[in-house]
Short mmCIF file of C-alpha atoms in Angstrom, two decimals:
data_model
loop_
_atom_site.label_atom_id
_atom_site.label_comp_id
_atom_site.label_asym_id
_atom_site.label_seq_id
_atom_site.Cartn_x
_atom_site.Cartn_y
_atom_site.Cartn_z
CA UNK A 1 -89.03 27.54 37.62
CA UNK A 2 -89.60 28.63 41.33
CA UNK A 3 -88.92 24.87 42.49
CA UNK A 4 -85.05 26.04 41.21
CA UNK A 5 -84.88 29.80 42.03
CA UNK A 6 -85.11 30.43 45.52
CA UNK A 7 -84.14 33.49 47.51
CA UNK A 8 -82.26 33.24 50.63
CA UNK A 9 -82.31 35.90 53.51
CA UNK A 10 -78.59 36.43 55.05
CA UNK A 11 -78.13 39.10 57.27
CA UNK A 12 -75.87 40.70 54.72
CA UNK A 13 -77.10 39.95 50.86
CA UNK A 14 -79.35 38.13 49.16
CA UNK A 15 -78.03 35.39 47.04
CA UNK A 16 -79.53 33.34 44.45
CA UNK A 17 -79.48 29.15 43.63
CA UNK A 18 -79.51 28.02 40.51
CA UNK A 19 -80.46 24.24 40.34
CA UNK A 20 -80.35 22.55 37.00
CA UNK A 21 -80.48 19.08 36.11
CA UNK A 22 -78.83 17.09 39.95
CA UNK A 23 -76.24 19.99 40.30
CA UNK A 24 -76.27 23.72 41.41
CA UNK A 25 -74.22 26.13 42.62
CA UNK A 26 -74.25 29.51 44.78
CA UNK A 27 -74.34 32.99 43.11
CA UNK A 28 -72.99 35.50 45.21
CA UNK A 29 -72.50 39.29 44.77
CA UNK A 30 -69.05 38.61 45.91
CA UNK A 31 -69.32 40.84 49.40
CA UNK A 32 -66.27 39.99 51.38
CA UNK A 33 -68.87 38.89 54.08
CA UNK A 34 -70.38 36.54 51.71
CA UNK A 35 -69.26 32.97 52.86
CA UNK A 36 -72.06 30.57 52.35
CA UNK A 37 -71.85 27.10 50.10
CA UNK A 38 -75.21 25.55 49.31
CA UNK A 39 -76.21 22.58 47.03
CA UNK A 40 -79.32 21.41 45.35
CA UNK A 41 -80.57 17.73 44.53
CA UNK A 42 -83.30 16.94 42.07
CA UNK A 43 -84.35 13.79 41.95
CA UNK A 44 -83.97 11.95 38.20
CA UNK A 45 -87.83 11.41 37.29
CA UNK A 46 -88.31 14.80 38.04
CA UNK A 47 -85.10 15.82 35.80
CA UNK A 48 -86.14 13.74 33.18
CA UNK A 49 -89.35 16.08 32.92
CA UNK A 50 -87.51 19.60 32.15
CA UNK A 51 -86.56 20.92 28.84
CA UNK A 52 -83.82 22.87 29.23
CA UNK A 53 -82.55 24.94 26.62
CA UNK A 54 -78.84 23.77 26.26
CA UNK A 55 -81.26 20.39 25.83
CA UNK A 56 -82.42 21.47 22.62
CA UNK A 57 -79.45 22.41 20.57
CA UNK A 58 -79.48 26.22 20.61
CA UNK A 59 -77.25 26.61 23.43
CA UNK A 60 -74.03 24.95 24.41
CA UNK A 61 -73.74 23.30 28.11
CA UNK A 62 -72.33 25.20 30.67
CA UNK A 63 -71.30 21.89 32.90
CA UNK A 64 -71.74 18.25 32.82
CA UNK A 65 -75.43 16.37 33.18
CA UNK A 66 -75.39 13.22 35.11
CA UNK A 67 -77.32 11.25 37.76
CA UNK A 68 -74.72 10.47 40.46
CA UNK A 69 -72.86 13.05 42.32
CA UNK A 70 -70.66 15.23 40.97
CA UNK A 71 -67.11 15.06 42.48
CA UNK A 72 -65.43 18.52 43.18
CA UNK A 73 -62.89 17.98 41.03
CA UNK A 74 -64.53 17.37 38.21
CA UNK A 75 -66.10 20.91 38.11
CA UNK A 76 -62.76 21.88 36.69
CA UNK A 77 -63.19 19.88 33.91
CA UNK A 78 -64.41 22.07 30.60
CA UNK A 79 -67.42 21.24 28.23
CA UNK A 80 -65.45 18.86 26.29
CA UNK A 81 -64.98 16.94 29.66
CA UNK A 82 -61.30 16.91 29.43
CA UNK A 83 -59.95 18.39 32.90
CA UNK A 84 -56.69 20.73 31.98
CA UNK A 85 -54.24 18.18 34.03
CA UNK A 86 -55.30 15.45 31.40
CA UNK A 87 -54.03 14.68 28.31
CA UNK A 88 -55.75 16.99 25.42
CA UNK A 89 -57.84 14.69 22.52
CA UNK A 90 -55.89 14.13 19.90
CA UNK A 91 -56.96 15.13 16.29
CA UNK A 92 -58.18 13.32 13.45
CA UNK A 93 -56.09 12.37 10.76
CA UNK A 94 -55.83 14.69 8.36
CA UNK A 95 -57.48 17.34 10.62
CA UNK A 96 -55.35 20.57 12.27
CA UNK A 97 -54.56 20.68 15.75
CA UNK A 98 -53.74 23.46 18.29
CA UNK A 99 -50.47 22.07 18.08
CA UNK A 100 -49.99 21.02 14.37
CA UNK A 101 -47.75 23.95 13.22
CA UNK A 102 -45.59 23.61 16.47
CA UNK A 103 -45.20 19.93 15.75
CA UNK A 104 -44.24 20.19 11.65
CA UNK A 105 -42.04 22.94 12.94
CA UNK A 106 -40.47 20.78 15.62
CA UNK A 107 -40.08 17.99 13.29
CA UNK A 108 -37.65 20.11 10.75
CA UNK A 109 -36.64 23.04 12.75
CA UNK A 110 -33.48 21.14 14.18
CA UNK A 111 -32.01 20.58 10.24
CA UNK A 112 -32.62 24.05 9.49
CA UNK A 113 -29.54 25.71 9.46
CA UNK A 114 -27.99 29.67 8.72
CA UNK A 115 -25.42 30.19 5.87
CA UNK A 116 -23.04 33.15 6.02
CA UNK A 117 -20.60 34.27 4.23
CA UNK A 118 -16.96 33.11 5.31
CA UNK A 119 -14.78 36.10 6.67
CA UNK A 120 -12.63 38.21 4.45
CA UNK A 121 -8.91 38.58 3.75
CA UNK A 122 -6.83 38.30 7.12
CA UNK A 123 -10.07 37.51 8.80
CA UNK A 124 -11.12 40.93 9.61
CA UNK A 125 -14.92 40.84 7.82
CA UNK A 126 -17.06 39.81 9.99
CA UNK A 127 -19.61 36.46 8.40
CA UNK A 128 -22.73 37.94 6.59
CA UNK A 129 -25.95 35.90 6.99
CA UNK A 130 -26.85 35.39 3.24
CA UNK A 131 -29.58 32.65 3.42
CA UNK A 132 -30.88 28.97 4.59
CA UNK A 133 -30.75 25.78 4.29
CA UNK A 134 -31.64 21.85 4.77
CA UNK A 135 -29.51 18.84 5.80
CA UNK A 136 -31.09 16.25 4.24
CA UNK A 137 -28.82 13.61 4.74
CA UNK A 138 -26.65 12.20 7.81
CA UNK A 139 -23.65 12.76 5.72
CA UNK A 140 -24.13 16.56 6.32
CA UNK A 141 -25.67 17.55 2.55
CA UNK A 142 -27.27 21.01 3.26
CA UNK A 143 -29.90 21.62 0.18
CA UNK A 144 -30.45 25.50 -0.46
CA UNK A 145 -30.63 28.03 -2.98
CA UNK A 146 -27.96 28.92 -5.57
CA UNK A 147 -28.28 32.31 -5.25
CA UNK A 148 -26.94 32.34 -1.64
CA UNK A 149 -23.89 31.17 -2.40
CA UNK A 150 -22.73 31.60 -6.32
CA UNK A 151 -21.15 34.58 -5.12
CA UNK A 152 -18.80 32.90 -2.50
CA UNK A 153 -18.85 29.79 -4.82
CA UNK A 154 -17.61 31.60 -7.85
CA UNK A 155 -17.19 35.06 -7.93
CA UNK A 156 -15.20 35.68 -4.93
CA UNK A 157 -11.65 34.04 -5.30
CA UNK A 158 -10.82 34.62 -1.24
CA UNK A 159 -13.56 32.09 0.06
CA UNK A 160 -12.85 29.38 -2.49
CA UNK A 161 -16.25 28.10 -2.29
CA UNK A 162 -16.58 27.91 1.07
CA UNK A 163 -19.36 28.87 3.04
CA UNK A 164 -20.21 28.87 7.38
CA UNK A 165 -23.08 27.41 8.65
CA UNK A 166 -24.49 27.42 11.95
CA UNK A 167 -27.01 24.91 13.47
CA UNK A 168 -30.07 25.26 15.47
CA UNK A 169 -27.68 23.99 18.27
CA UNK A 170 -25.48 26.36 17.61
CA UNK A 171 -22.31 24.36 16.20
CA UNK A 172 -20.88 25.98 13.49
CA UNK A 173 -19.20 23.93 10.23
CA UNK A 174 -17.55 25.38 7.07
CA UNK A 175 -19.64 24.22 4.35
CA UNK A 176 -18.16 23.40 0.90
CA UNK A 177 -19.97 24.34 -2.06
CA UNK A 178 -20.19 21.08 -4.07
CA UNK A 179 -23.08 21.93 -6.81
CA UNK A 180 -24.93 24.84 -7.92
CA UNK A 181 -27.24 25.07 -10.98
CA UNK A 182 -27.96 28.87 -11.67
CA UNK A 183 -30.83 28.24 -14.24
CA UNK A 184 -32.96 25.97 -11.04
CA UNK A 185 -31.61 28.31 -8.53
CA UNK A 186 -30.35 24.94 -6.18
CA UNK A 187 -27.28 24.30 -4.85
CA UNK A 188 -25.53 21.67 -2.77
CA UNK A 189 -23.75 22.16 0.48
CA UNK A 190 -21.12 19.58 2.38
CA UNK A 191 -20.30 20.01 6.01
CA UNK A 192 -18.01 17.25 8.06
CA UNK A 193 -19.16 16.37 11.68
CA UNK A 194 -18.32 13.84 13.61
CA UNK A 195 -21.21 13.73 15.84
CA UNK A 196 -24.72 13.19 14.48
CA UNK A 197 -26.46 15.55 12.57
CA UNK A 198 -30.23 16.05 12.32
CA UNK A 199 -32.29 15.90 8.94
CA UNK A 200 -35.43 16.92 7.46
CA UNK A 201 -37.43 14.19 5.78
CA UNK A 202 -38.32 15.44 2.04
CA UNK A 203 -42.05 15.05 0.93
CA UNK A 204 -43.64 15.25 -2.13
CA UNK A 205 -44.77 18.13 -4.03
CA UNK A 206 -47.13 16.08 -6.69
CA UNK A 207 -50.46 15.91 -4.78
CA UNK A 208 -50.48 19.40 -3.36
CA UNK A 209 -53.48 22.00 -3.74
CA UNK A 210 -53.99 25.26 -3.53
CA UNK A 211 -55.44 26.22 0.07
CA UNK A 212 -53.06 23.42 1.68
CA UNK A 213 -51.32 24.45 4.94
CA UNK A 214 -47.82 25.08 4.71
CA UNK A 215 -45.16 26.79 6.55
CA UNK A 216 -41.94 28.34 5.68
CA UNK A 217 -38.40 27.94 8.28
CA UNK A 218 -35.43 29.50 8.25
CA UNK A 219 -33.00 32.66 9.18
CA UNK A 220 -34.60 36.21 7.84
CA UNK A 221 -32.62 38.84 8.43
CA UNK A 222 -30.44 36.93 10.29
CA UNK A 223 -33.15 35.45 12.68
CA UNK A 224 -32.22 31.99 13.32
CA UNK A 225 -35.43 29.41 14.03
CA UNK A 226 -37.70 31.79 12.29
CA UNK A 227 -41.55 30.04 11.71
CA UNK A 228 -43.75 31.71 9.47
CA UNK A 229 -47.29 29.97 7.91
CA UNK A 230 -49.65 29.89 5.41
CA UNK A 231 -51.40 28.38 2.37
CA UNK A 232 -50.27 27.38 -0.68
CA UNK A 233 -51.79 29.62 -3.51
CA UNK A 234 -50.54 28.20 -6.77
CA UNK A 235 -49.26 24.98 -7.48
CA UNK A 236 -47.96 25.59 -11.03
CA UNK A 237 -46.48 29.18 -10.91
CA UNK A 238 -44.95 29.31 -14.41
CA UNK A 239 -41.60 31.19 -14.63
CA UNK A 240 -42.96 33.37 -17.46
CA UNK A 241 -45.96 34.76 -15.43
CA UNK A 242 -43.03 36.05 -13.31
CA UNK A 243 -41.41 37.66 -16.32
CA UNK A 244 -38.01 35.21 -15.87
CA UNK A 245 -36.69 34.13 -19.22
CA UNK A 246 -34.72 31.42 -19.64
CA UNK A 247 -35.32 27.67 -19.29
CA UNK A 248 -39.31 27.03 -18.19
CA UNK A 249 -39.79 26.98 -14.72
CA UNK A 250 -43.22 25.95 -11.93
CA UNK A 251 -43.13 27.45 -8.67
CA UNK A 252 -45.24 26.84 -5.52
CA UNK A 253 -47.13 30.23 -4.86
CA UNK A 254 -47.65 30.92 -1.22
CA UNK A 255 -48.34 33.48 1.36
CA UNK A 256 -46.06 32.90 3.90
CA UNK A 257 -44.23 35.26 4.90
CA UNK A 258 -40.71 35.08 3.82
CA UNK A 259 -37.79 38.00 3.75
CA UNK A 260 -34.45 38.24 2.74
CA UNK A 261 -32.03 35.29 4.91
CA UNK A 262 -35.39 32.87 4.23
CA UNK A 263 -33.51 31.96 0.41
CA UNK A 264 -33.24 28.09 0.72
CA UNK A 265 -34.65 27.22 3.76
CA UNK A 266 -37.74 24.61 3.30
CA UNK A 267 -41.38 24.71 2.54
CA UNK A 268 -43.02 22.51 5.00
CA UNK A 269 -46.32 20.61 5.10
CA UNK A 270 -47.91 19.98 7.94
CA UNK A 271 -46.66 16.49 8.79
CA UNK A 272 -43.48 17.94 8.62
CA UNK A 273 -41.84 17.07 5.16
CA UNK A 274 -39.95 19.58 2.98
CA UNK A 275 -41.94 20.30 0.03
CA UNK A 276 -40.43 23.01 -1.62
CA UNK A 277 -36.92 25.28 -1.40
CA UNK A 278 -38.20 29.10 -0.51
CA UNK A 279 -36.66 31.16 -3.38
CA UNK A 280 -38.09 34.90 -3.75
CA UNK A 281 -40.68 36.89 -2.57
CA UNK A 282 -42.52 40.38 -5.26
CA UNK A 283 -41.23 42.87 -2.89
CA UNK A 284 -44.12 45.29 -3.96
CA UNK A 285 -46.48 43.66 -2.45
CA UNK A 286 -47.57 41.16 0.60
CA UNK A 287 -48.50 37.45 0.69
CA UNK A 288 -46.93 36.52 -2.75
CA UNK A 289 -43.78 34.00 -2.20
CA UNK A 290 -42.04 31.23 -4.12
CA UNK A 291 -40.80 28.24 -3.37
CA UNK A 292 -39.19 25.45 -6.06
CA UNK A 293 -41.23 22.27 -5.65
CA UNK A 294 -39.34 19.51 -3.82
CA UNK A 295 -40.11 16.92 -6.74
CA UNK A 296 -38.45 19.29 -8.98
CA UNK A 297 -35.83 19.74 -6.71
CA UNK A 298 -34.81 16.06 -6.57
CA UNK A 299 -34.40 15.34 -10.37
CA UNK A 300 -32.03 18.16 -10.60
CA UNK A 301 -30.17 16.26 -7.27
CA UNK A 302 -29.96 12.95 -9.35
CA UNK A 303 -28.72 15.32 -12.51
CA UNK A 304 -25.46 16.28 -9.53
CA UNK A 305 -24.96 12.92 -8.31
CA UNK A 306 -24.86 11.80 -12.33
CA UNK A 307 -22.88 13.86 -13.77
CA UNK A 308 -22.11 16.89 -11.24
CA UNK A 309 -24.38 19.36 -13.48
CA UNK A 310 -27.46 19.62 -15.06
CA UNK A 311 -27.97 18.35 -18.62
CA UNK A 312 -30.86 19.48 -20.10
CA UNK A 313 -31.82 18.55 -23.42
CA UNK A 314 -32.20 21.31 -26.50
CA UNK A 315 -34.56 21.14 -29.65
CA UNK A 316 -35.30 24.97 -30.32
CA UNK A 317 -38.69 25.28 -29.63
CA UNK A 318 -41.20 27.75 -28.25
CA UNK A 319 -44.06 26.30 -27.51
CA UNK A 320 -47.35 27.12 -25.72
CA UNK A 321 -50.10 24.90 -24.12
CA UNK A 322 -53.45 24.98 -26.05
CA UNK A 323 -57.00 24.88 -24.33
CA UNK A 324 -60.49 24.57 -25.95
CA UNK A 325 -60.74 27.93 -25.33
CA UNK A 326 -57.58 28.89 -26.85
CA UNK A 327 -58.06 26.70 -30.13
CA UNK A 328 -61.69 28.33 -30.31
CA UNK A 329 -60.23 31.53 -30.98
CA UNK A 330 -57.31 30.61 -33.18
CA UNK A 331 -60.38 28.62 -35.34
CA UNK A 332 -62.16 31.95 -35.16
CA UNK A 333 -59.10 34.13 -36.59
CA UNK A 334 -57.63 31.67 -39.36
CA UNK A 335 -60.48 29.03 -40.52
CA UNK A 336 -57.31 26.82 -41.72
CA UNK A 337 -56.36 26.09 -37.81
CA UNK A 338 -55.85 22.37 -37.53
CA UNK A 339 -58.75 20.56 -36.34
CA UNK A 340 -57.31 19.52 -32.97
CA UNK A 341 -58.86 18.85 -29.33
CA UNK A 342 -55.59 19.49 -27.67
CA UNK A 343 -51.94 19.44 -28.22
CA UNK A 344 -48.83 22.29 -28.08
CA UNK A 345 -48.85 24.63 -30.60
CA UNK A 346 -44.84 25.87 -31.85
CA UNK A 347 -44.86 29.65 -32.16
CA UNK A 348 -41.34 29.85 -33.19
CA UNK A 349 -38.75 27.89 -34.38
CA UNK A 350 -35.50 28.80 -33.31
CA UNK A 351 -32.93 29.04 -36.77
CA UNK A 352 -30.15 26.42 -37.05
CA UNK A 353 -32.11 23.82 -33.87
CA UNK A 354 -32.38 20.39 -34.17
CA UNK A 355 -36.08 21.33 -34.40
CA UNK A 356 -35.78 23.45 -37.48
CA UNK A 357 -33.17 20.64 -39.32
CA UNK A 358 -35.65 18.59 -38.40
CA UNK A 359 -38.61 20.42 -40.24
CA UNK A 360 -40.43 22.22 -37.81
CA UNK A 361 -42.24 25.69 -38.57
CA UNK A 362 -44.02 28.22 -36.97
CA UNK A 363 -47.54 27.54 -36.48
CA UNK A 364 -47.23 23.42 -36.20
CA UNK A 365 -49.19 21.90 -33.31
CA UNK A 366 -47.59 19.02 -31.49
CA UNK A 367 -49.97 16.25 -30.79
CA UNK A 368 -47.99 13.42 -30.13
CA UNK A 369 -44.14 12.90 -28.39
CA UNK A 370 -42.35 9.96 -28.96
CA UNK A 371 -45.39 7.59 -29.00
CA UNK A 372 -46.89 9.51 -26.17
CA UNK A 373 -50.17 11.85 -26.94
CA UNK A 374 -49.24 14.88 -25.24
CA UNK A 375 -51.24 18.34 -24.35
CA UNK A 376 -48.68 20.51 -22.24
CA UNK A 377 -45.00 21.43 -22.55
CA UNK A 378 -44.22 19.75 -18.75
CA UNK A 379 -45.54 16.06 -20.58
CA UNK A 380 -42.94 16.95 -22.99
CA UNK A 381 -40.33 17.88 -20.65
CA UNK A 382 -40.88 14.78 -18.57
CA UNK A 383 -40.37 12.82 -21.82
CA UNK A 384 -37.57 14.18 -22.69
CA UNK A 385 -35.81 14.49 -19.41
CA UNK A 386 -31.75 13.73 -20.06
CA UNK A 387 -32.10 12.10 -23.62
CA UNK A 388 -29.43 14.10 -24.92
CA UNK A 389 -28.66 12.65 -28.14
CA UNK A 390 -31.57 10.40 -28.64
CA UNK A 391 -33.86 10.79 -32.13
CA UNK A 392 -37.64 11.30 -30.76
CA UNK A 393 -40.08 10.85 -33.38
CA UNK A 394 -42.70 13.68 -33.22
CA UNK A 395 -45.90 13.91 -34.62
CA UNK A 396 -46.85 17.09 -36.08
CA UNK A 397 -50.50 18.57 -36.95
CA UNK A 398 -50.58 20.92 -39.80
CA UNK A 399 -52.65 20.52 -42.95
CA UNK A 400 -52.61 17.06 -42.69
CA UNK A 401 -50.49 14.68 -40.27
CA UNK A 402 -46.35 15.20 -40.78
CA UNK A 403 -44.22 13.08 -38.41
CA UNK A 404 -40.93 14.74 -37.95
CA UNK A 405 -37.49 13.03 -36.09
CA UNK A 406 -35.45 15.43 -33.59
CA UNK A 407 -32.14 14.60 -32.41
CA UNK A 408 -31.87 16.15 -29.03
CA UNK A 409 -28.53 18.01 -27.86
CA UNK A 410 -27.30 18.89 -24.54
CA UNK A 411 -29.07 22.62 -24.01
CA UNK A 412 -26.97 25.66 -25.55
CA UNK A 413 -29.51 28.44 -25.99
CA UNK A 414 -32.07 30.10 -22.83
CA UNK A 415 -35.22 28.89 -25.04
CA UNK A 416 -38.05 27.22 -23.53
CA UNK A 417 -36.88 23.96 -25.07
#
């Protein structure tokens, strides 16, 4: 090691060389007299002979090894050898960048837009922000949450259904209130421009998992272009593990931070697609928010473009998803359980249903849905979709095998089914 630690006499200081590996550089003590510049050349047989120990793994390199000369300029370069003028690597697919959240932001922040209620009588209330939204389409379609505007869209006969909303660009449009389904919590908002308007591209919520990145946009508290991130927690939230009756919901569980304005702005993934419509937040405690998942989302869409409302069909049922582990125990308690591997079992029958006309009672299990073997209520759900008025034969497991015919009605009751 003394061939590459040398001391050198000034009249002032002593300063010290480090030489490694064909490049070197002077250590000073940083005296304001101190103005020397030295440089040290190893030859490459000699080089090749020294185990150095950012050589060996354990350490990482504090600068570039090579056998020609080292230009100045590319001193500045750091140990990935990208200098900063240059363009930074760009990440693997499917991997997160530096900039990945600014770029999924970037990508739907422009369609993300504030709704506020429209002034009062004579004009002298000023607009209250009341929540986000989405254009989704050219045509000026905002997507958001019912919630923000059933109050101006039926409850308040001076706004007529009429809502403002302000753009990322700051042009303002009075937004009609064309659909909103209270039991989803979506609505359906038209503005008129005649210059372009941006959109957000909508996603799918199908494949996601819990631990993907997301990130939630909108207007808290009035906060226009507000970014917030985070993972997704739950994919399959059920509405009754929220204690909300009614018809059977799924949420997307997240963490991102969301606040009161953020109702109906977008869930985003990280290539930028809308995945989900923020809804609510448990105010009593951190890191627990909801969003409606964006496949969800579209089906009750196609229900507005069909028919203006949602039609959902009826049968009377309440019904609950059975595991292995859940049969086990029902076997345990009443040896007459039927021998099943999986299916729905029917707690309750509601009186006067199509269900109960049609023969169902409490305790049945539900093994099979119009031709379809079935072992959750969402495979029924998604068999059923708008059949209103269609006979489904179902195959019930009790004793022995019953097969019972429902006729299902347009929905008139806040059961499950």
């Amino acid at each position: 090691m003394n061939h590459f630690l040398r001391k050198i006499s000034t009249p002032h200081r002593i300063a010290a060389i480090a030489a490694a590996a064909g490049s070197a550089y002077l250590l000073s003590d940083g005296s304001r007299n101190s103005d020397y510049t030295a440089s040290v050349s190893i030859t490459a047989p000699l080089r090749e002979s020294l185990q150095l120990p950012w050589q060996t793994g354990l350490l990482a390199p504090l600068f570039s090894v090579g056998t020609s000369s080292v230009p100045p300029s590319d001193i500045r370069k750091d140990i990935s050898g990208v200098s900063p003028s240059e363009e930074a690597p760009k990440p693997c697919s499917g991997c997160l960048g530096r900039d990945s959240f600014a770029k999924a932001a970037a990508k739907v922040g422009p369609a993300v837009v504030n709704i506020s209620a429209p002034e009062g009588a004579y004009g002298i209330t000023p607009g209250k922000s009341i929540g986000s939204g989405t254009i989704i389409d050219e045509d000026g379609t905002i997507l958001t949450c019912a919630h923000t505007v059933v109050d101006f869209y039926g409850l308040r006969a001076s706004s007529k259904g009429k809502v403002h909303v302000t753009l990322q660009d700051g042009r303002t449009f009075e937004g009609a209130v064309v659909n909103a389904d209270l039991q989803s919590d979506v609505a359906i908002v038209k503005i008129n421009s005649k210059t372009p308007l941006p959109t957000a591209k909508l996603g799918s919520s199908r494949k996601l998992q819990p631990g993907d990145w997301v990130i939630a946009v909108g207007c808290p508290l009035s906060l226009q272009n507000t970014v917030t991130a985070g993972i997704v927690s739950c994919v399959d939230r059920k509405s009754t593990d929220l204690g909300l009756g009614g018809v059977r919901r799924e949420y997307l569980q997240t963490d991102c931070a969301i606040n009161p304005g953020n109702s109906g702005g977008p869930l985003v993934n990280i290539d930028g697609e809308v995945i989900g419509v923020n809804i609510m937040k448990v105010y009593a405690a951190d890191g627990l928010s909801f969003a409606f998942p964006i496949d969800s989302v579209t089906k009750i869409m196609e229900h507005f473009k069909k028919s203006g409302r949602v039609v959902r069909p009826w049968v009377g049922l309440k019904m609950v998803d059975l595991s292995e582990v859940i049969i086990t125990q029902l076997k345990e308690r009443d040896p007459t359980f039927p021998n099943v591997k999986k299916g729905i079992l029917v707690p309750m029958v509601t009186p006067g249903s199509p269900a109960e006309r049609a023969g169902f009672r409490p305790g049945d299990v539900v093994i099979e849905f119009d031709g379809n073997a079935v072992a959750s209520i969402k495979e029924i759900i998604e068999i059923m979709g708008d059949r209103v008025g269609v006979p489904i034969g179902v195959v019930v497991k009790r004793a022995r095998d019953d097969t019972v015919t429902l006729t299902v009605i347009p929905e008139e009751s806040n059961s499950d089914m």
